[in-house]
Amino acid sequence: MTLKLQHITQQFQDGDDTLTVVENLDFEVNKGELVAIIGPSGCGKSTVLSIAGALQTPTSGDVFINGKNISNYPKNKLADVRLKNIGYIFQASNLVPFLMVKDQLKVVADLNNTWDEKRADELLEAVGMSHRKKQHIQHLSGGEKQRVAIARAFMNDPELILADEPTASLDASRSEEIVALIAHEVHTRNKAAVIVTHDESVLPYCDIIYEMQQGKLVKQKETSQ
Amino acid sequence: MFSLSIKEMTFFKLKYLLIGFILFFVAALVFIISGLANGLANDNASSMKELEVTNFYLAEDSENRLDRSQFTIEQAEKAKDASAFGVQMQTTEKGKDGKKIDSTFMTFENEKLLPTIIEGKMPQNANEVIVDKTMQEHGVKLGSVLYLPSVEKKVKVSAFTEHFTYSHTPVIVIQPALWEKVGFTYNALVSTSGTPAQSIDGDWSTKEDVVAQIPGYSAEQSSLNMMLSFLIIIAVFVLGAFFYIMTIQKVQQFGILKAIGAKSKSLIRATMLQVFILSITSITLAALFAYILPLFMPEGMPFVFEPTVILSYGAALFAVSLIGALISTISIVKADPIQAMGRVE
Ligand SMILES: Nc1ncnc2c1ncn2[C@@H]1O[C@H](COP(=O)(O)OP(=O)(O)OP(=O)(O)O)[C@@H](O)[C@H]1O
Ligand SMILES: [Mg+2]
């Protein structure tokens, strides 16, 4: 099991009230599975994903990545988990502003001391960005940035890919292309992946669909391949 | 992380150049003022600095001031392991046209204390004198006749020396015979090492204490030193503010880098590396600038580039910018990877 969330509760302090966004949630994703999470705005999808992505520590409950409980890890160790085991694709691509396309991949590789130029070239080829390797990212369109972010997420060969509305800023045909790309990479490289989305057109590419309801994830549909 | 720091600096050239320039100008200003302080100190009292004397024996209650201390010829003769020294600030007139020149007369009983001659010959008799070469600016040449109006006496310039001024005036070195003949008194007994006990009333003072009491010396030095300390304080705030703004602006970026797995430690290292490169280059360039500056300054501008002083001020500025940067790294530690989700603005 690549990702396992166990009895996760997440509360936020809102003045005197406590807002419970996630309540006693259980969730699992296995190798080779591409899972979609849907649900209305504000229901807590991003919150769940950021907990799974070691960006945020839940109020209570345990997070297992590759079978290891990371709930009590110090910040430094969490950074290492993010670096080596998780590829996170943010809604806004969140590339490093001053680097050119190829260096976006080099950053994460350098942090991990594993720069493999051939792999970077392959990944950029796979997302169709190899012709713009030397370009600074401010010249790229939203969809192109998102493709670079996808390549970056795969760079350190993580077991788990998390994507938070990766297609939100794209038009319908572009967003399908991006999800198809993620699906292709996940299946060919045998990763576990979670995509949070509002976009119905994304769903056919996913193996399992969960809906967020009252702070829990409820399985909607499972398509067997 | 090294390449990341460099890439960021080359990408945001303007921003980093600007910070570098500010550092450069602050450092250059500090160096120039310290050079001026040095130059003025030299210009003011070079004669005393050149003098190979460690201690001055002054009359009681003279408060380290040479002009308040007086010894008669008879008292001076009682000196033990010390020699008589006289200094009088008096105007001189140049030859017959009577142009007045501010100057200082000095006499040394111990001939070893006489300044080094750079032009001309040692005086042969009591009517010949050695003068500082800045006298040349007033048209004085070897063989010129100077008139000392206060004692109605004429003397001939037989030699020039250099770096021999007192309270910004050129020194005229007179032989003791003439000094005594015109009725000047001695002002101190000087020792080339230590403070041998004397039979006449008085106290030993160090050379530094005596130099500090030369008219104008302390006032000049303390105002320049005040400027310097204010400059350093200003530098602390300016650089601190700049580095703070620089890191504050990048909090989002730090969040992204943390979200993709960077640790605070390596981000701090990358930032400090940038500050290190910026400070070293700017301060070195400023030191070079201060070094070549005298070539472009008008003749006679008192500016002395003292490598040890520049080095210590440079090190102080370097420390100031590193500390400023270190304080601003708090915002790096505080940067939250969750910022990469774009929720927090
Ligand atoms: N740090 C926080 N402090 C307070 N409230 C928060 C915080 N983070 C999230 N919330 C709240 O938690 C709820 C869930 O937020 P979340 O971003 O997970 O929703 P979402 O399902 O991703 O919505 P959307 O589809 O609009 O992105 C929201 O009501 C939000 O206001
Ligand atoms: Mg969201």
Coordinates of C-alpha atoms and ligand atoms in Angstrom, one line a residue:
Chain A
M1 CA 0.0 0.0 0.0
T2 CA 1.6 3.2 -1.1
L3 CA -0.7 5.7 0.7
K4 CA -2.8 5.0 3.8
L5 CA -4.7 7.5 5.8
Q6 CA -6.1 6.2 9.1
H7 CA -8.6 7.9 11.3
I8 CA -7.6 11.4 10.0
T9 CA -9.3 14.4 11.6
Q10 CA -8.5 17.9 10.6
Q11 CA -9.9 20.9 12.5
F12 CA -9.3 24.6 12.0
Q13 CA -9.8 27.2 14.6
D14 CA -12.2 29.8 13.3
G15 CA -12.6 32.5 16.0
D16 CA -14.3 30.7 18.9
D17 CA -15.7 27.9 16.7
T18 CA -13.8 24.9 15.6
L19 CA -14.3 23.9 12.0
T20 CA -14.0 20.2 11.4
V21 CA -13.1 19.7 7.7
V22 CA -12.0 16.1 7.8
E23 CA -13.5 13.7 10.3
N24 CA -12.2 10.2 11.1
L25 CA -11.3 9.6 7.5
D26 CA -9.8 6.4 6.1
F27 CA -8.3 6.2 2.7
E28 CA -5.9 3.9 0.7
V29 CA -4.2 4.0 -2.6
N30 CA -2.2 1.1 -4.1
K31 CA 0.5 0.9 -6.7
G32 CA -0.8 1.3 -10.2
E33 CA -4.0 3.0 -9.1
L34 CA -5.1 6.4 -10.3
V35 CA -7.7 7.7 -7.9
A36 CA -9.9 10.8 -8.3
I37 CA -11.4 12.8 -5.5
I38 CA -14.4 14.9 -6.3
G39 CA -16.7 17.0 -4.2
P40 CA -18.1 20.5 -3.8
S41 CA -15.9 23.5 -3.2
G42 CA -14.7 23.9 0.3
C43 CA -15.5 20.4 1.4
G44 CA -11.8 19.6 2.2
K45 CA -10.4 17.9 -0.8
S46 CA -7.2 20.0 -0.9
T47 CA -6.9 19.6 2.9
V48 CA -6.9 15.8 2.5
L49 CA -4.4 15.9 -0.3
S50 CA -2.0 18.2 1.6
I51 CA -2.1 15.8 4.6
A52 CA -1.4 12.9 2.3
G53 CA 1.4 15.0 0.7
A54 CA 3.1 15.7 4.1
L55 CA 2.5 19.4 3.6
Q56 CA 0.3 19.6 6.6
T57 CA 0.1 17.5 9.8
P58 CA -3.5 16.5 10.7
T59 CA -5.1 17.3 14.1
S60 CA -5.2 13.6 14.7
G61 CA -4.8 10.3 12.9
D62 CA -2.0 8.5 11.1
V63 CA -0.5 8.9 7.6
F64 CA 1.4 5.9 6.1
I65 CA 3.6 6.4 3.1
N66 CA 5.1 3.1 1.8
G67 CA 4.0 1.6 5.0
K68 CA 5.9 4.1 7.2
N69 CA 4.0 6.2 9.7
I70 CA 5.1 9.7 9.1
S71 CA 2.7 11.3 11.6
N72 CA 5.4 12.1 14.1
Y73 CA 8.2 13.0 11.7
P74 CA 10.1 16.3 12.4
K75 CA 10.0 18.9 9.6
N76 CA 13.3 17.8 8.1
K77 CA 12.2 14.3 7.7
L78 CA 8.9 15.4 6.2
A79 CA 10.9 17.4 3.7
D80 CA 12.8 14.3 2.8
V81 CA 9.5 12.3 2.3
R82 CA 8.3 15.1 0.0
L83 CA 11.5 15.0 -1.8
K84 CA 11.9 11.3 -2.4
N85 CA 8.5 9.6 -2.1
I86 CA 5.9 12.2 -3.3
G87 CA 5.5 14.1 -6.5
Y88 CA 3.0 16.9 -5.9
I89 CA 1.4 18.8 -8.7
F90 CA -0.2 22.0 -7.5
Q91 CA -3.2 23.8 -8.9
A92 CA -1.0 26.7 -9.8
S93 CA 2.0 25.0 -11.3
N94 CA 4.3 26.6 -8.7
L95 CA 7.5 26.3 -10.5
V96 CA 10.6 28.2 -9.3
P97 CA 10.3 31.6 -11.0
F98 CA 13.9 32.2 -12.0
L99 CA 14.8 28.8 -13.5
M100 CA 14.5 27.5 -17.0
V101 CA 12.5 24.5 -17.8
K102 CA 15.2 21.9 -17.5
D103 CA 16.5 23.4 -14.2
Q104 CA 13.0 23.0 -12.7
L105 CA 13.7 19.3 -12.8
K106 CA 17.3 19.7 -11.8
V107 CA 16.4 21.5 -8.6
V108 CA 14.6 18.5 -7.2
A109 CA 17.2 16.1 -8.4
D110 CA 20.0 18.2 -6.9
L111 CA 18.2 18.4 -3.6
N112 CA 18.2 14.6 -3.8
N113 CA 21.8 14.5 -5.1
T114 CA 20.7 12.4 -8.0
W115 CA 20.9 14.5 -11.2
D116 CA 20.3 12.2 -14.2
E117 CA 20.2 14.4 -17.3
K118 CA 18.9 11.6 -19.5
R119 CA 15.9 11.0 -17.3
A120 CA 15.1 14.7 -17.3
D121 CA 15.2 14.8 -21.1
E122 CA 13.0 11.7 -21.3
L123 CA 10.4 13.2 -18.9
L124 CA 10.4 16.5 -20.8
E125 CA 10.0 14.5 -24.0
A126 CA 7.1 12.6 -22.5
V127 CA 5.2 15.8 -21.5
G128 CA 6.0 17.3 -24.9
M129 CA 8.3 20.0 -23.6
S130 CA 11.7 18.9 -24.8
H131 CA 11.8 21.7 -27.4
R132 CA 11.6 24.4 -24.7
K133 CA 14.1 23.0 -22.3
K134 CA 16.2 26.2 -22.2
Q135 CA 13.3 28.6 -21.9
H136 CA 12.6 30.5 -18.8
I137 CA 9.2 29.7 -17.4
Q138 CA 7.8 33.2 -17.5
H139 CA 7.5 32.7 -21.3
L140 CA 5.4 29.5 -21.0
S141 CA 1.6 29.3 -21.1
G142 CA -0.4 27.9 -18.2
G143 CA -0.7 24.5 -19.8
E144 CA 3.0 24.3 -20.6
K145 CA 3.9 25.2 -17.0
Q146 CA 1.6 22.5 -15.8
R147 CA 3.3 20.0 -18.1
V148 CA 6.7 21.0 -16.7
A149 CA 5.3 20.6 -13.2
I150 CA 4.1 17.1 -14.1
A151 CA 7.6 16.2 -15.3
R152 CA 9.1 17.6 -12.1
A153 CA 6.7 15.5 -10.0
F154 CA 8.1 12.4 -11.6
M155 CA 11.7 13.4 -11.6
N156 CA 12.8 11.8 -8.3
D157 CA 10.9 8.6 -9.2
P158 CA 8.4 8.9 -6.2
E159 CA 6.0 6.1 -5.4
L160 CA 3.1 8.5 -4.9
I161 CA 1.8 11.3 -7.2
L162 CA -0.6 13.8 -5.9
A163 CA -2.3 16.4 -8.1
D164 CA -4.6 19.1 -6.8
E165 CA -6.9 20.3 -9.6
P166 CA -4.0 20.2 -12.1
T167 CA -6.4 21.2 -14.9
A168 CA -8.3 24.0 -13.2
S169 CA -6.7 26.8 -15.3
L170 CA -6.9 25.0 -18.6
D171 CA -9.5 24.7 -21.3
A172 CA -11.4 21.4 -21.9
S173 CA -9.1 19.9 -24.5
R174 CA -6.0 21.0 -22.7
S175 CA -7.2 19.6 -19.4
E176 CA -8.0 16.2 -21.0
E177 CA -4.5 16.1 -22.5
I178 CA -2.9 16.9 -19.1
V179 CA -4.9 14.2 -17.3
A180 CA -4.3 11.7 -20.1
L181 CA -0.6 12.5 -19.6
I182 CA -0.7 12.0 -15.8
A183 CA -2.7 8.7 -16.3
H184 CA -0.2 7.5 -18.9
E185 CA 2.8 8.2 -16.7
V186 CA 1.1 6.7 -13.6
H187 CA 0.2 3.5 -15.4
T188 CA 3.4 3.0 -17.4
R189 CA 5.6 3.8 -14.4
N190 CA 3.4 1.9 -12.0
K191 CA 2.8 4.7 -9.5
A192 CA 0.0 5.3 -7.1
A193 CA -1.7 8.6 -7.8
V194 CA -4.5 10.8 -6.5
I195 CA -6.1 13.6 -8.5
V196 CA -8.4 16.1 -6.9
T197 CA -10.7 17.5 -9.6
H198 CA -13.9 19.4 -10.4
D199 CA -13.6 18.4 -14.0
E200 CA -16.0 15.6 -15.1
S201 CA -13.9 15.0 -18.3
V202 CA -11.0 13.8 -16.1
L203 CA -12.9 10.9 -14.6
P204 CA -12.8 8.4 -17.4
Y205 CA -9.1 8.2 -17.0
C206 CA -9.3 7.3 -13.3
D207 CA -9.5 3.8 -11.9
I208 CA -11.4 4.7 -8.7
I209 CA -13.5 7.7 -7.9
Y210 CA -14.1 9.0 -4.4
E211 CA -16.5 11.7 -3.3
M212 CA -15.9 13.8 -0.2
Q213 CA -19.0 13.8 2.0
Q214 CA -19.2 15.2 5.5
G215 CA -15.5 15.0 6.1
K216 CA -15.1 11.5 4.7
L217 CA -14.2 9.9 1.4
V218 CA -16.9 7.7 -0.1
K219 CA -16.1 5.3 -3.0
Q220 CA -18.3 6.1 -6.0
K221 CA -17.2 3.9 -8.7
E222 CA -14.5 1.4 -9.5
T223 CA -13.6 0.7 -13.1
S224 CA -11.6 -2.5 -13.5
Q225 CA -9.1 -2.4 -16.2
Chain B
M1 CA 22.3 24.8 -3.9
F2 CA 25.3 26.8 -5.1
S3 CA 24.0 26.8 -8.7
L4 CA 20.5 27.7 -7.5
S5 CA 21.9 30.8 -5.7
I6 CA 23.9 31.9 -8.8
K7 CA 21.0 31.3 -11.2
E8 CA 18.7 33.4 -9.0
M9 CA 21.2 36.2 -8.9
T10 CA 21.8 36.2 -12.7
F11 CA 18.1 36.0 -13.4
F12 CA 17.2 38.9 -11.1
K13 CA 20.3 40.9 -12.1
L14 CA 18.8 44.3 -11.4
K15 CA 17.7 43.5 -7.9
Y16 CA 21.0 42.0 -6.8
L17 CA 23.0 44.7 -8.6
L18 CA 21.0 47.3 -6.7
I19 CA 21.7 45.7 -3.4
G20 CA 25.4 45.3 -4.4
F21 CA 25.5 49.0 -5.3
I22 CA 24.1 50.0 -2.0
L23 CA 26.7 47.9 -0.2
F24 CA 29.4 49.3 -2.4
F25 CA 28.4 52.9 -1.7
V26 CA 28.1 52.4 2.1
A27 CA 31.5 50.6 2.1
A28 CA 33.1 53.2 -0.1
L29 CA 31.8 56.0 2.1
V30 CA 33.1 54.3 5.2
F31 CA 36.5 53.8 3.6
I32 CA 36.7 57.3 2.3
I33 CA 35.8 58.8 5.7
S34 CA 38.3 56.6 7.5
G35 CA 40.9 57.5 4.9
L36 CA 40.1 61.2 5.5
A37 CA 40.3 60.7 9.3
N38 CA 43.7 59.1 8.8
G39 CA 44.8 61.7 6.3
L40 CA 43.7 64.6 8.6
A41 CA 45.4 62.9 11.6
N42 CA 48.6 62.7 9.5
D43 CA 48.3 66.1 8.1
N44 CA 47.7 67.6 11.5
A45 CA 50.4 65.9 13.5
S46 CA 52.7 64.1 11.2
S47 CA 55.7 65.6 12.9
M48 CA 54.7 64.0 16.2
K49 CA 53.9 60.7 14.5
E50 CA 57.3 60.7 12.8
L51 CA 59.1 61.6 15.9
E52 CA 60.8 58.6 17.5
V53 CA 59.8 59.6 21.0
T54 CA 57.7 57.5 23.3
N55 CA 57.1 59.8 26.2
F56 CA 56.9 63.5 27.0
Y57 CA 57.9 65.0 30.4
L58 CA 55.6 68.0 30.9
A59 CA 55.5 70.6 33.7
E60 CA 52.9 70.0 36.4
D61 CA 49.2 70.8 35.7
S62 CA 49.8 71.2 32.0
E63 CA 47.1 68.5 31.2
N64 CA 49.2 67.0 28.4
R65 CA 49.3 70.3 26.6
L66 CA 52.7 71.3 25.2
D67 CA 51.7 75.0 25.1
R68 CA 51.0 75.0 28.8
S69 CA 54.2 73.3 29.8
Q70 CA 57.4 75.3 30.1
F71 CA 60.9 74.6 31.2
T72 CA 63.7 77.1 31.5
I73 CA 67.1 76.5 30.0
E74 CA 68.4 75.8 33.5
Q75 CA 65.7 73.2 34.2
A76 CA 66.2 71.6 30.8
E77 CA 69.9 71.1 31.6
K78 CA 68.9 68.9 34.5
A79 CA 67.3 66.3 32.2
K80 CA 68.3 62.7 32.8
D81 CA 68.2 60.2 30.0
A82 CA 65.9 62.7 28.2
S83 CA 66.4 65.7 25.9
A84 CA 64.9 69.1 25.7
F85 CA 62.2 69.8 23.1
G86 CA 60.5 73.0 22.1
V87 CA 57.5 73.8 20.0
Q88 CA 56.0 77.3 19.3
M89 CA 53.2 78.1 16.9
Q90 CA 54.3 81.3 15.2
T91 CA 53.8 83.1 11.9
T92 CA 56.7 83.3 9.6
E93 CA 57.2 85.9 6.8
K94 CA 58.7 84.9 3.5
G95 CA 61.7 87.1 2.6
K96 CA 61.3 90.8 2.0
D97 CA 57.7 90.7 0.5
G98 CA 56.6 89.8 4.0
K99 CA 53.9 87.2 3.0
K100 CA 52.7 85.6 6.2
I101 CA 52.8 81.8 6.6
D102 CA 51.3 80.0 9.5
S103 CA 54.0 77.7 10.8
T104 CA 55.4 75.9 13.9
F105 CA 58.9 76.2 15.2
M106 CA 60.5 73.2 16.8
T107 CA 63.8 72.5 18.3
F108 CA 65.5 69.3 19.4
E109 CA 68.4 69.1 21.8
N110 CA 68.9 65.5 20.7
E111 CA 70.2 65.6 17.1
K112 CA 69.0 62.0 16.5
L113 CA 65.5 63.3 16.6
L114 CA 66.0 65.6 13.6
P115 CA 63.7 64.7 10.7
T116 CA 65.1 63.0 7.6
I117 CA 66.2 65.4 4.9
I118 CA 64.8 64.8 1.4
E119 CA 66.4 67.8 -0.3
G120 CA 69.3 70.2 0.7
K121 CA 72.0 69.9 3.4
M122 CA 72.0 69.7 7.1
P123 CA 72.1 73.2 8.7
Q124 CA 75.7 74.4 9.2
N125 CA 75.0 77.1 11.7
A126 CA 72.3 78.4 14.0
N127 CA 70.9 80.7 11.2
E128 CA 70.0 77.8 9.0
V129 CA 66.8 75.7 9.3
I130 CA 65.1 72.6 8.0
V131 CA 61.5 73.1 6.9
D132 CA 58.6 70.9 5.9
K133 CA 58.2 70.7 2.1
T134 CA 54.6 72.0 2.2
M135 CA 56.4 75.4 2.6
Q136 CA 57.1 75.0 -1.1
E137 CA 53.4 75.8 -1.7
H138 CA 54.2 79.3 -0.4
G139 CA 57.1 79.6 -2.8
V140 CA 59.8 78.8 -0.3
K141 CA 62.9 77.3 -1.9
L142 CA 66.3 76.1 -0.7
G143 CA 68.2 79.2 0.2
S144 CA 65.0 81.3 0.8
V145 CA 65.2 83.7 3.7
L146 CA 62.5 83.4 6.3
Y147 CA 61.8 86.2 8.7
L148 CA 60.5 85.4 12.2
P149 CA 58.6 88.5 13.2
S150 CA 58.0 87.6 16.8
V151 CA 61.7 87.6 17.6
E152 CA 62.8 89.8 14.7
K153 CA 65.2 87.2 13.3
K154 CA 66.1 86.1 9.8
V155 CA 66.9 82.4 9.0
K156 CA 67.9 80.6 5.8
V157 CA 66.3 77.4 4.5
S158 CA 69.0 74.8 4.1
A159 CA 67.0 71.6 3.8
F160 CA 63.5 70.3 3.2
T161 CA 61.9 67.4 5.1
E162 CA 58.5 65.8 4.5
H163 CA 55.5 64.7 6.6
F164 CA 56.5 67.1 9.3
T165 CA 53.5 69.2 10.2
Y166 CA 52.0 70.3 13.5
S167 CA 48.3 71.4 13.8
H168 CA 48.2 71.5 10.0
T169 CA 51.1 74.0 9.7
P170 CA 54.6 73.2 8.3
V171 CA 57.3 72.8 10.9
I172 CA 60.5 74.9 10.9
V173 CA 63.2 73.1 12.8
I174 CA 65.5 75.6 14.6
Q175 CA 68.8 74.7 16.3
P176 CA 68.7 75.0 20.1
A177 CA 71.4 77.7 20.0
L178 CA 69.0 80.1 18.2
W179 CA 66.1 78.9 20.2
E180 CA 67.8 79.9 23.4
K181 CA 69.2 83.1 21.9
V182 CA 65.8 84.5 20.9
G183 CA 64.5 83.7 24.4
F184 CA 62.1 80.8 23.7
T185 CA 61.6 78.4 26.6
Y186 CA 61.5 74.6 26.2
N187 CA 58.2 72.8 26.4
A188 CA 59.0 69.3 27.3
L189 CA 61.7 66.7 27.9
V190 CA 61.4 63.8 25.5
S191 CA 62.5 60.2 26.0
T192 CA 63.0 57.7 23.3
S193 CA 62.1 54.9 25.6
G194 CA 60.5 54.7 29.0
T195 CA 60.0 57.3 31.7
P196 CA 63.3 57.9 33.5
A197 CA 62.9 59.7 36.8
Q198 CA 63.6 63.5 36.7
S199 CA 64.7 65.9 39.4
I200 CA 62.6 68.8 38.2
D201 CA 58.9 69.0 38.8
G202 CA 56.6 67.5 36.2
D203 CA 55.0 64.3 34.9
W204 CA 55.5 61.8 32.1
S205 CA 52.8 61.6 29.4
T206 CA 52.5 59.2 26.5
K207 CA 52.9 60.4 23.0
E208 CA 49.2 59.5 22.2
D209 CA 48.0 61.7 25.1
V210 CA 50.1 64.6 23.9
V211 CA 49.1 64.2 20.3
A212 CA 45.4 64.2 21.3
Q213 CA 45.9 67.7 22.8
I214 CA 47.4 69.2 19.7
P215 CA 45.0 72.1 18.8
G216 CA 42.2 70.8 16.5
Y217 CA 43.3 67.1 16.6
S218 CA 40.7 65.6 18.9
A219 CA 37.9 67.8 17.5
E220 CA 38.7 66.6 14.0
Q221 CA 39.2 63.0 14.9
S222 CA 36.1 62.7 17.2
S223 CA 33.8 64.3 14.6
L224 CA 35.1 61.9 11.9
N225 CA 34.9 59.0 14.2
M226 CA 31.3 59.9 15.1
M227 CA 30.5 60.0 11.4
L228 CA 32.0 56.6 11.0
S229 CA 30.1 55.0 13.8
F230 CA 26.9 56.5 12.6
L231 CA 27.6 55.2 9.1
I232 CA 28.1 51.7 10.5
I233 CA 24.9 52.0 12.4
I234 CA 23.1 53.2 9.3
A235 CA 24.7 50.3 7.4
V236 CA 23.2 47.9 9.9
F237 CA 19.7 49.2 9.3
V238 CA 20.0 49.7 5.6
L239 CA 21.5 46.3 4.9
G240 CA 19.2 44.7 7.5
A241 CA 16.2 46.2 5.8
F242 CA 17.3 45.3 2.4
F243 CA 18.0 41.7 3.2
Y244 CA 14.7 41.5 5.1
I245 CA 12.7 42.8 2.2
M246 CA 14.7 40.5 -0.1
T247 CA 13.7 37.4 1.9
I248 CA 10.2 38.6 2.7
Q249 CA 9.6 38.9 -1.0
K250 CA 10.7 35.3 -1.5
V251 CA 8.6 33.7 1.2
Q252 CA 6.3 32.2 -1.4
Q253 CA 9.2 30.9 -3.3
F254 CA 10.7 29.4 -0.2
G255 CA 7.3 27.7 0.4
I256 CA 7.4 26.2 -3.1
L257 CA 11.0 25.0 -2.6
K258 CA 10.1 23.5 0.8
A259 CA 7.0 21.8 -0.7
I260 CA 9.1 20.1 -3.3
G261 CA 11.4 18.9 -0.6
A262 CA 14.0 21.6 0.3
K263 CA 15.0 21.9 3.9
S264 CA 15.2 25.2 5.8
K265 CA 18.9 24.6 6.3
S266 CA 19.7 24.4 2.6
L267 CA 17.6 27.4 1.8
I268 CA 19.4 29.4 4.5
R269 CA 22.7 28.3 3.1
A270 CA 21.7 29.4 -0.4
T271 CA 20.6 32.8 0.9
M272 CA 23.7 33.3 3.0
L273 CA 25.8 32.3 0.0
Q274 CA 24.2 35.1 -2.0
V275 CA 24.8 37.6 0.7
F276 CA 28.4 36.3 1.0
I277 CA 29.1 36.8 -2.7
L278 CA 27.4 40.2 -2.8
S279 CA 29.2 41.5 0.3
I280 CA 32.6 40.2 -0.7
T281 CA 32.5 41.6 -4.2
S282 CA 30.9 45.0 -3.2
I283 CA 33.3 45.5 -0.2
T284 CA 36.3 44.5 -2.2
L285 CA 35.4 46.8 -5.1
A286 CA 34.8 49.6 -2.6
A287 CA 38.2 49.0 -1.1
L288 CA 39.8 49.1 -4.6
F289 CA 37.8 52.3 -5.3
A290 CA 39.2 53.9 -2.1
Y291 CA 42.7 52.7 -3.1
I292 CA 42.7 54.4 -6.5
L293 CA 40.7 57.4 -5.3
P294 CA 43.8 59.5 -4.3
L295 CA 44.8 59.5 -8.0
F296 CA 41.7 61.5 -8.9
M297 CA 41.7 63.7 -5.8
P298 CA 43.0 67.2 -5.9
E299 CA 46.6 67.6 -4.8
G300 CA 46.9 68.2 -1.1
M301 CA 43.7 66.5 -0.1
P302 CA 44.5 64.7 3.1
F303 CA 43.6 61.1 2.3
V304 CA 45.5 58.1 3.5
F305 CA 44.7 54.5 2.4
E306 CA 45.7 52.5 5.4
P307 CA 45.3 48.8 4.5
T308 CA 44.9 47.6 8.1
V309 CA 42.2 50.2 8.8
I310 CA 40.3 49.4 5.6
L311 CA 40.6 45.7 6.3
S312 CA 39.1 46.1 9.8
Y313 CA 36.2 48.4 8.6
G314 CA 35.7 46.1 5.6
A315 CA 35.4 43.1 8.0
A316 CA 33.0 45.1 10.2
L317 CA 30.8 45.8 7.2
F318 CA 31.0 42.2 6.1
A319 CA 29.9 41.0 9.6
V320 CA 27.1 43.6 9.6
S321 CA 25.7 42.3 6.3
L322 CA 26.0 38.7 7.3
I323 CA 24.3 39.3 10.6
G324 CA 21.6 41.3 8.8
A325 CA 21.0 38.5 6.4
L326 CA 21.1 35.9 9.2
I327 CA 18.4 37.8 11.1
S328 CA 16.2 37.8 8.0
T329 CA 16.6 34.1 7.5
I330 CA 14.0 33.7 10.3
S331 CA 11.4 34.2 7.6
I332 CA 12.9 31.3 5.7
V333 CA 12.5 29.0 8.8
K334 CA 8.9 30.3 9.1
A335 CA 8.0 29.8 5.5
D336 CA 5.4 27.0 5.4
P337 CA 5.4 24.5 2.5
I338 CA 1.6 24.7 2.6
Q339 CA 2.1 28.1 0.9
A340 CA 2.8 26.3 -2.3
M341 CA -1.0 25.5 -2.4
G342 CA -1.6 29.1 -2.9
R343 CA -4.1 29.4 0.0
V344 CA -2.1 31.8 2.0
E345 CA -1.4 35.1 0.3
Ligands
LIG1 N1 -5.5 27.0 7.3 C1 -6.8 27.0 7.4 N2 -7.4 27.8 8.3 C2 -8.7 27.8 8.4 N3 -9.5 27.2 7.6 C3 -9.0 26.4 6.6 C4 -7.6 26.3 6.4 N4 -7.4 25.5 5.4 C5 -8.6 25.2 4.9 N5 -9.5 25.7 5.6 C6 -11.0 25.5 5.4 O1 -11.2 24.2 5.2 C7 -12.2 24.0 4.3 C8 -11.8 23.0 3.2 O2 -10.8 23.7 2.4 P1 -10.2 23.0 1.1 O3 -9.2 23.9 0.5 O4 -9.6 21.7 1.6 O5 -11.4 22.8 0.2 P2 -11.5 22.2 -1.2 O6 -12.4 21.0 -1.1 O7 -10.1 22.0 -1.7 O8 -12.2 23.3 -2.0 P3 -12.0 23.8 -3.5 O9 -12.7 22.8 -4.4 O10 -12.6 25.1 -3.6 O11 -10.5 23.9 -3.7 C9 -12.6 25.4 3.7 O12 -13.8 25.8 4.3 C10 -11.4 26.2 4.2 O13 -11.9 27.5 4.4
MG2 MG -8.9 22.8 -3.3

